[in-house]
mmCIF file of C-alpha atoms in Angstrom:
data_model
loop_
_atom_site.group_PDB
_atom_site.id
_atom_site.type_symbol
_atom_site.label_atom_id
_atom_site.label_comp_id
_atom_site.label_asym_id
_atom_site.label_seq_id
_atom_site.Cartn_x
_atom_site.Cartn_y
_atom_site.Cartn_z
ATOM 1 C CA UNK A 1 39.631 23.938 28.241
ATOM 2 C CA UNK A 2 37.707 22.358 31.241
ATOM 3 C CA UNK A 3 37.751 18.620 30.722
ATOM 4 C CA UNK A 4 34.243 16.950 32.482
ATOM 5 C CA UNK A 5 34.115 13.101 32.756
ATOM 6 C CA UNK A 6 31.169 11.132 33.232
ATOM 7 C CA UNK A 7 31.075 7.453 34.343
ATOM 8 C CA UNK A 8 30.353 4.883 33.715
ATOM 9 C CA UNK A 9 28.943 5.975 30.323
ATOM 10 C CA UNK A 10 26.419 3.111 29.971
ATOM 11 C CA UNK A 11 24.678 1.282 33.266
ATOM 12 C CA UNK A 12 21.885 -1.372 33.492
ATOM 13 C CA UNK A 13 20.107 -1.794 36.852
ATOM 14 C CA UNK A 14 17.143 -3.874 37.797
ATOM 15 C CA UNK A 15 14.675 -2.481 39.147
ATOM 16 C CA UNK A 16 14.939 -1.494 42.974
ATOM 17 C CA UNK A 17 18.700 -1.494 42.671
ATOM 18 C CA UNK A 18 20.754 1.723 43.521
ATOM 19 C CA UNK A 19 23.626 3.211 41.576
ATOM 20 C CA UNK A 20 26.266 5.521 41.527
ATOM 21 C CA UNK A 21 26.862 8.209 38.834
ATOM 22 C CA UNK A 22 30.020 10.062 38.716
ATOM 23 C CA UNK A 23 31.428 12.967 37.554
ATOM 24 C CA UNK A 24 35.102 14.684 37.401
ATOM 25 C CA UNK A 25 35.874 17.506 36.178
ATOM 26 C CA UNK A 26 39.794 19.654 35.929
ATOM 27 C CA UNK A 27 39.274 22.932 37.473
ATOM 28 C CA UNK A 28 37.063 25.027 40.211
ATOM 29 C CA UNK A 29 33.775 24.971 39.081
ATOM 30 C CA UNK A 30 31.412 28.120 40.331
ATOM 31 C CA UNK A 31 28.135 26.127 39.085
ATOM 32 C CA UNK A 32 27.460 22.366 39.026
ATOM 33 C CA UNK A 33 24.212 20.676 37.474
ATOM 34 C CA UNK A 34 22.923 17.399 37.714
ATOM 35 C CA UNK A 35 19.976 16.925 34.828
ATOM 36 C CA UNK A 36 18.059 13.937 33.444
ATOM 37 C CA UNK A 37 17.382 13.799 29.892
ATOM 38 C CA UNK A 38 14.352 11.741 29.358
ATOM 39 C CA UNK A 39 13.734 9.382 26.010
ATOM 40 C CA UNK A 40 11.416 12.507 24.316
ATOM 41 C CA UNK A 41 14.835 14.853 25.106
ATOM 42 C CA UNK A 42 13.528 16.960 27.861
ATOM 43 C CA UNK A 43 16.123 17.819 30.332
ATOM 44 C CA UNK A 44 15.065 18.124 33.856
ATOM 45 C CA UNK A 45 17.117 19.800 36.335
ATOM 46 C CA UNK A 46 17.938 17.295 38.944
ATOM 47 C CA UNK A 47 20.301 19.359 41.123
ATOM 48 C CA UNK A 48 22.280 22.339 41.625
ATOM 49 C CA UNK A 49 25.064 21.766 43.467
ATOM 50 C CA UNK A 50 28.382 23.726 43.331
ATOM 51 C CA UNK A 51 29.567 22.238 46.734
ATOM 52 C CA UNK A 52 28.139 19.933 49.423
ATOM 53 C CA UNK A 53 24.923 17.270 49.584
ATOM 54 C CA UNK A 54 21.418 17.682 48.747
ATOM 55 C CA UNK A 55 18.776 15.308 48.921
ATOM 56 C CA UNK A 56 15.473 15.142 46.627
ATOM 57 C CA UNK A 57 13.474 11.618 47.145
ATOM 58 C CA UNK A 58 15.399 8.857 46.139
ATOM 59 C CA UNK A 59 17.973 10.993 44.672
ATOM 60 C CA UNK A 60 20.598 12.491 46.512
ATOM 61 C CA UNK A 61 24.173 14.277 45.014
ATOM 62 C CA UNK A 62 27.419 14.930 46.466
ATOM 63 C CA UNK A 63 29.911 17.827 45.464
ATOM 64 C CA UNK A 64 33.610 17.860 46.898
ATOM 65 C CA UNK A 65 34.538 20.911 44.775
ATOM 66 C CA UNK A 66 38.342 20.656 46.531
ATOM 67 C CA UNK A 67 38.702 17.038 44.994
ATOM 68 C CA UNK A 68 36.750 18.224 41.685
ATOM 69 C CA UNK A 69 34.255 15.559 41.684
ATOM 70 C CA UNK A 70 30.486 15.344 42.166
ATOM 71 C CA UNK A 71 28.422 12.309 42.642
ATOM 72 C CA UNK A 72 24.735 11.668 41.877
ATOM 73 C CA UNK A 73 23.225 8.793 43.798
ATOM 74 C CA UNK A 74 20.157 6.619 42.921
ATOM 75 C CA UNK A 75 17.915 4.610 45.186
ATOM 76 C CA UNK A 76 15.372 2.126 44.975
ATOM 77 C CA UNK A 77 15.699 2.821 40.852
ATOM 78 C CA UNK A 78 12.300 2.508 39.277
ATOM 79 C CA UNK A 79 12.240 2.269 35.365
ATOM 80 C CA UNK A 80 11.090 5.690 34.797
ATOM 81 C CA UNK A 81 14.822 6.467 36.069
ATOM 82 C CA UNK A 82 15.844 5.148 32.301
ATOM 83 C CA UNK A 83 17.216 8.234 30.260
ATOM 84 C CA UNK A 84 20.555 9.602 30.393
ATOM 85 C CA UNK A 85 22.251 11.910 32.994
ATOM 86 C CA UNK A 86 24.286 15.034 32.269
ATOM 87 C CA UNK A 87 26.968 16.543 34.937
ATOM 88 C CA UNK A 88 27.564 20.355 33.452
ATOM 89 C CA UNK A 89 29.809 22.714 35.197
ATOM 90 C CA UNK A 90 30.656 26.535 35.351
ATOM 91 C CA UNK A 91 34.240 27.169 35.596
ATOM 92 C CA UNK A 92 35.106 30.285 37.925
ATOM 93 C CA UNK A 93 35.522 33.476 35.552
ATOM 94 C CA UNK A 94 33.627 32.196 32.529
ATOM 95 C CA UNK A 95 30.372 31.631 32.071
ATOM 96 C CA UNK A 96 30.055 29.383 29.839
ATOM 97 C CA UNK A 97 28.728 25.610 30.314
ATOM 98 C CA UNK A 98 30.293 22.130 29.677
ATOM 99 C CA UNK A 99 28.513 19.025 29.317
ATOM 100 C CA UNK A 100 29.852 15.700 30.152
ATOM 101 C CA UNK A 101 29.364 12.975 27.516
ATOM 102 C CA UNK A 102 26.610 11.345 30.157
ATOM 103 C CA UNK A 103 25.349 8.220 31.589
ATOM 104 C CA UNK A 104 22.819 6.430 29.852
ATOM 105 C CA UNK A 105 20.662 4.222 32.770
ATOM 106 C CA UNK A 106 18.349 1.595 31.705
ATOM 107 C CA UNK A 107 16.125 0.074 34.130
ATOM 108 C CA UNK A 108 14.902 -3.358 33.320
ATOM 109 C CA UNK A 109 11.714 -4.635 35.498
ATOM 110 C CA UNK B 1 9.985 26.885 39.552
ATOM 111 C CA UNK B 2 11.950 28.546 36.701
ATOM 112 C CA UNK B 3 10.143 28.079 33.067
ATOM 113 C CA UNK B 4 11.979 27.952 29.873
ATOM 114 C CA UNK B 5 9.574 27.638 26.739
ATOM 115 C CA UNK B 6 10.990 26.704 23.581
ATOM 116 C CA UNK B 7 9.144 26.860 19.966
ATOM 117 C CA UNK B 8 8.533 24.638 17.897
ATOM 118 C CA UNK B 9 9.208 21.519 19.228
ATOM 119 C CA UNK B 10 9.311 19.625 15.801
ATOM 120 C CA UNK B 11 10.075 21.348 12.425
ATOM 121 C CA UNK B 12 10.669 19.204 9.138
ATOM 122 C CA UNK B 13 11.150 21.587 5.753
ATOM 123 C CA UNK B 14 12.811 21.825 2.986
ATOM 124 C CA UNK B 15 16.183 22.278 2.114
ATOM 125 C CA UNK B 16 17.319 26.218 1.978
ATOM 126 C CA UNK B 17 14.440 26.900 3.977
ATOM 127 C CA UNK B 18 15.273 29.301 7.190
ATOM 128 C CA UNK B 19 14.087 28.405 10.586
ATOM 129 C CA UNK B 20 13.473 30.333 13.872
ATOM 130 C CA UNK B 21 13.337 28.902 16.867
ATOM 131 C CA UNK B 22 12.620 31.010 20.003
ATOM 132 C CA UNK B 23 13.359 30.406 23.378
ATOM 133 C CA UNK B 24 11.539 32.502 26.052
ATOM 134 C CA UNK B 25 11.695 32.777 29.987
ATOM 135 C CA UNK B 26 8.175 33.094 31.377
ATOM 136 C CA UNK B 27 8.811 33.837 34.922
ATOM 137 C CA UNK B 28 12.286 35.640 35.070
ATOM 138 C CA UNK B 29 14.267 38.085 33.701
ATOM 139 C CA UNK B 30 16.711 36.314 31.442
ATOM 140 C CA UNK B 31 20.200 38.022 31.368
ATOM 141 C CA UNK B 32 22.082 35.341 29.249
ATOM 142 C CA UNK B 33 20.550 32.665 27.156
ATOM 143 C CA UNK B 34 22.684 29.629 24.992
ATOM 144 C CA UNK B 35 21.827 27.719 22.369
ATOM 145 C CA UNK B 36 23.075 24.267 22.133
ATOM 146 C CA UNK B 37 22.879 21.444 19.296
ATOM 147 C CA UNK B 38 22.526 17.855 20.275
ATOM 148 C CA UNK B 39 23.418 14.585 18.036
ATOM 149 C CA UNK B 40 22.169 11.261 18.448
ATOM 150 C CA UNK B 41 23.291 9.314 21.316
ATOM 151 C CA UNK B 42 25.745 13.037 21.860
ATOM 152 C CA UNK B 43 26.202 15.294 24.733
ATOM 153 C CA UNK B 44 25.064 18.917 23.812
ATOM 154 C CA UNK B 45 27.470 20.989 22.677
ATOM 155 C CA UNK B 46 27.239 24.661 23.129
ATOM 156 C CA UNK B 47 26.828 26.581 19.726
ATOM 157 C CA UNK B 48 26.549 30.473 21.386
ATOM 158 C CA UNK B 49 26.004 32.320 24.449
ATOM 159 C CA UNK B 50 23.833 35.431 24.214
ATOM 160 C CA UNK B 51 23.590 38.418 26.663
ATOM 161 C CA UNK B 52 20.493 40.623 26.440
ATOM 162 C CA UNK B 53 20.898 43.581 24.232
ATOM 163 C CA UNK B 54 24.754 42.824 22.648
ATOM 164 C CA UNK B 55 25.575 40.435 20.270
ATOM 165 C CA UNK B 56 26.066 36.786 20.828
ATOM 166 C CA UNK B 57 29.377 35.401 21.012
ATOM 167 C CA UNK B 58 29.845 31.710 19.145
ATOM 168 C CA UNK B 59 32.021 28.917 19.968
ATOM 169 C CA UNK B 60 34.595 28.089 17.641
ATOM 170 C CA UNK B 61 33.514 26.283 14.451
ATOM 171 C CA UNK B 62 30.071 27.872 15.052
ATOM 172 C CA UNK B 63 28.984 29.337 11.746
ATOM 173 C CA UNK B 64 27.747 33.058 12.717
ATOM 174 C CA UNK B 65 25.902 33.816 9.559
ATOM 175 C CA UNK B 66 24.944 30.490 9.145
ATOM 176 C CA UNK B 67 23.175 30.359 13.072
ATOM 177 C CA UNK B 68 21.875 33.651 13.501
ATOM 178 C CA UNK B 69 21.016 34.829 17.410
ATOM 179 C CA UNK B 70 18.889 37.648 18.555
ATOM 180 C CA UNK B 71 18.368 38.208 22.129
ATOM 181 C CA UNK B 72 16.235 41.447 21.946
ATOM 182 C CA UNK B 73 14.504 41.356 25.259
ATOM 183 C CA UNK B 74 15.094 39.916 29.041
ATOM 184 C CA UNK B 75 12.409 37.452 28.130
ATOM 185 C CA UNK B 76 13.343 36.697 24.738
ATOM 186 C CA UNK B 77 16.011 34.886 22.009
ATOM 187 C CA UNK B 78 15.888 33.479 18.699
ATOM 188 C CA UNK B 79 18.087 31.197 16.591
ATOM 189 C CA UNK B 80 17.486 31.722 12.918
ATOM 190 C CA UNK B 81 19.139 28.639 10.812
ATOM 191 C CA UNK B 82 19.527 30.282 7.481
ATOM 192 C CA UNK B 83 18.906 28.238 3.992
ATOM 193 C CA UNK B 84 19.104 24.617 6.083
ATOM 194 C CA UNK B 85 20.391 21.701 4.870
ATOM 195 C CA UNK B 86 20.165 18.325 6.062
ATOM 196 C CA UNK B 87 23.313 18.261 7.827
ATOM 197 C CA UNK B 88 21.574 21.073 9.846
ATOM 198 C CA UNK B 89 19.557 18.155 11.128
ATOM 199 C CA UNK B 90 20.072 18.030 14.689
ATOM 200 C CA UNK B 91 18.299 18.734 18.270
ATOM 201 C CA UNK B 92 18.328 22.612 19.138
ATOM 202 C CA UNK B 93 18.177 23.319 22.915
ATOM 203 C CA UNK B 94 18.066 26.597 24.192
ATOM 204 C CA UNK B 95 18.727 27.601 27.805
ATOM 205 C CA UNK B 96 18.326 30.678 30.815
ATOM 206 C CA UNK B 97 19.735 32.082 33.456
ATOM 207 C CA UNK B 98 18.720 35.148 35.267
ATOM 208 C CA UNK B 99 20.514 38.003 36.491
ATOM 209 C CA UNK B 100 23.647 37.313 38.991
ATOM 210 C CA UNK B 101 26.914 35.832 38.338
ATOM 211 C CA UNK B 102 27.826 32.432 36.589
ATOM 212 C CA UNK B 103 26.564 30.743 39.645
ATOM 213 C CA UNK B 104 23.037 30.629 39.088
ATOM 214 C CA UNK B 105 21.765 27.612 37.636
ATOM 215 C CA UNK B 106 20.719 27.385 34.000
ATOM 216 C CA UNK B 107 16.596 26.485 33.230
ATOM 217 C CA UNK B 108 16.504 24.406 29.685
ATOM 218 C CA UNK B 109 13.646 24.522 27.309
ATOM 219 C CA UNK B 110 12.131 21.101 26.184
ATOM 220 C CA UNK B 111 14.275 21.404 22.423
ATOM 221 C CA UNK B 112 13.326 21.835 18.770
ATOM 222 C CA UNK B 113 13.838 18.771 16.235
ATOM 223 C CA UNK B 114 14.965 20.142 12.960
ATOM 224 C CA UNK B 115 14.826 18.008 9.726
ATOM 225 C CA UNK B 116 15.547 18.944 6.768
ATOM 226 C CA UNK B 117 14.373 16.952 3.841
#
């Protein structure tokens, strides 16, 4: 099956620092979702992005679907950021969804 | 924005109670709905994928009789945990996409804690 890697699996940032979230995955991918699981377990969709850049605030994600990887960047991190961040793809003729094992951000003041 | 409504939110009961928890898309026409089950400090793991009107189709090790799914309706599914036990315990998350290929993005509901006692 698809393999999806997340790293680094645990980060610490204080606050106002920017990071760099990563994900791989092993074959073409016809849907790619960024989401942020906050501490109650809500996940918010953070981006959809099969291929190419989109920007939303201080967030901003990357998708080079020909070198299977995505990348979800953080600015000016603010502690609210704190939760943990799922990359889950679509592979192309299935439709079901893989999760990566995540990123769990902390944000210290 | 797409909405994804998911009820309850918290459930504690016995053990060999049976639990529903339904999942409904408010503002679209839901084609195909999962159900995934979260551990602490886990990733979720997909339990079942559901397509409106045909029966649901379970990952391997994915008890079918023990995890019932309905999906009934474009707006509606349910996942029935039959006679629970605590190592049913977990985080339920349901999730929607509309009609279209696999390349529309999936809207999550907010999740049901189960615990059973």
């Amino acid at each position: 099956g698809i393999q999806v890697e997340q790293s680094p699996p645990d980060l610490i940032l204080q606050e106002g620092a920017n990071s760099t979230l990563r994900c791989n995955f092993s074959d073409s991918v016809n849907n790619l979702q960024w989401f942020h699981q906050n501490p109650w377990g809500q996940l918010i969709n953070l981006f959809y992005i099969p291929s190419g850049t989109k920007q939303n605030g201080r967030l901003s994600a990357t998708t080079v679907a020909t070198e299977r990887y995505s990348l979800l960047y953080i600015s000016s991190s603010q502690t609210t950021d704190s939760g943990v961040y799922f990359c889950a793809v679509v592979i192309r003729g299935y439709q079901k969804v893989t999760f990566g094992i995540g990123t769990k951000l902390q944000v210290i003041p | 924005g797409a909405v994804v409504s998911q009820h309850p939110s918290w459930v504690i009961c016995k053990s060999g109670t049976s639990v529903k928890i339904e999942c409904r898309s408010l503002d679209f026409q839901a084609t195909t709905m999962f159900w995934y089950r979260q551990f602490p400090k886990q990733s979720l793991m997909l339990m079942a994928t559901s397509n409106e009107g045909s029966k649901a189709t379970y990952e391997q090790g994915v008890e079918k009789d023990k995890f019932l799914i309905n999906h009934a309706s474009l707006t509606l599914s349910t996942l029935t945990v039959t006679s629970a036990h605590p190592e049913d315990s977990s985080f339920y998350i349901c999730s929607a996409r509309g009609r279209g290929a696999s390349n529309q993005p999936q809207h999550f509901g907010d999740g049901t804690r189960l615990s059973i006692l």
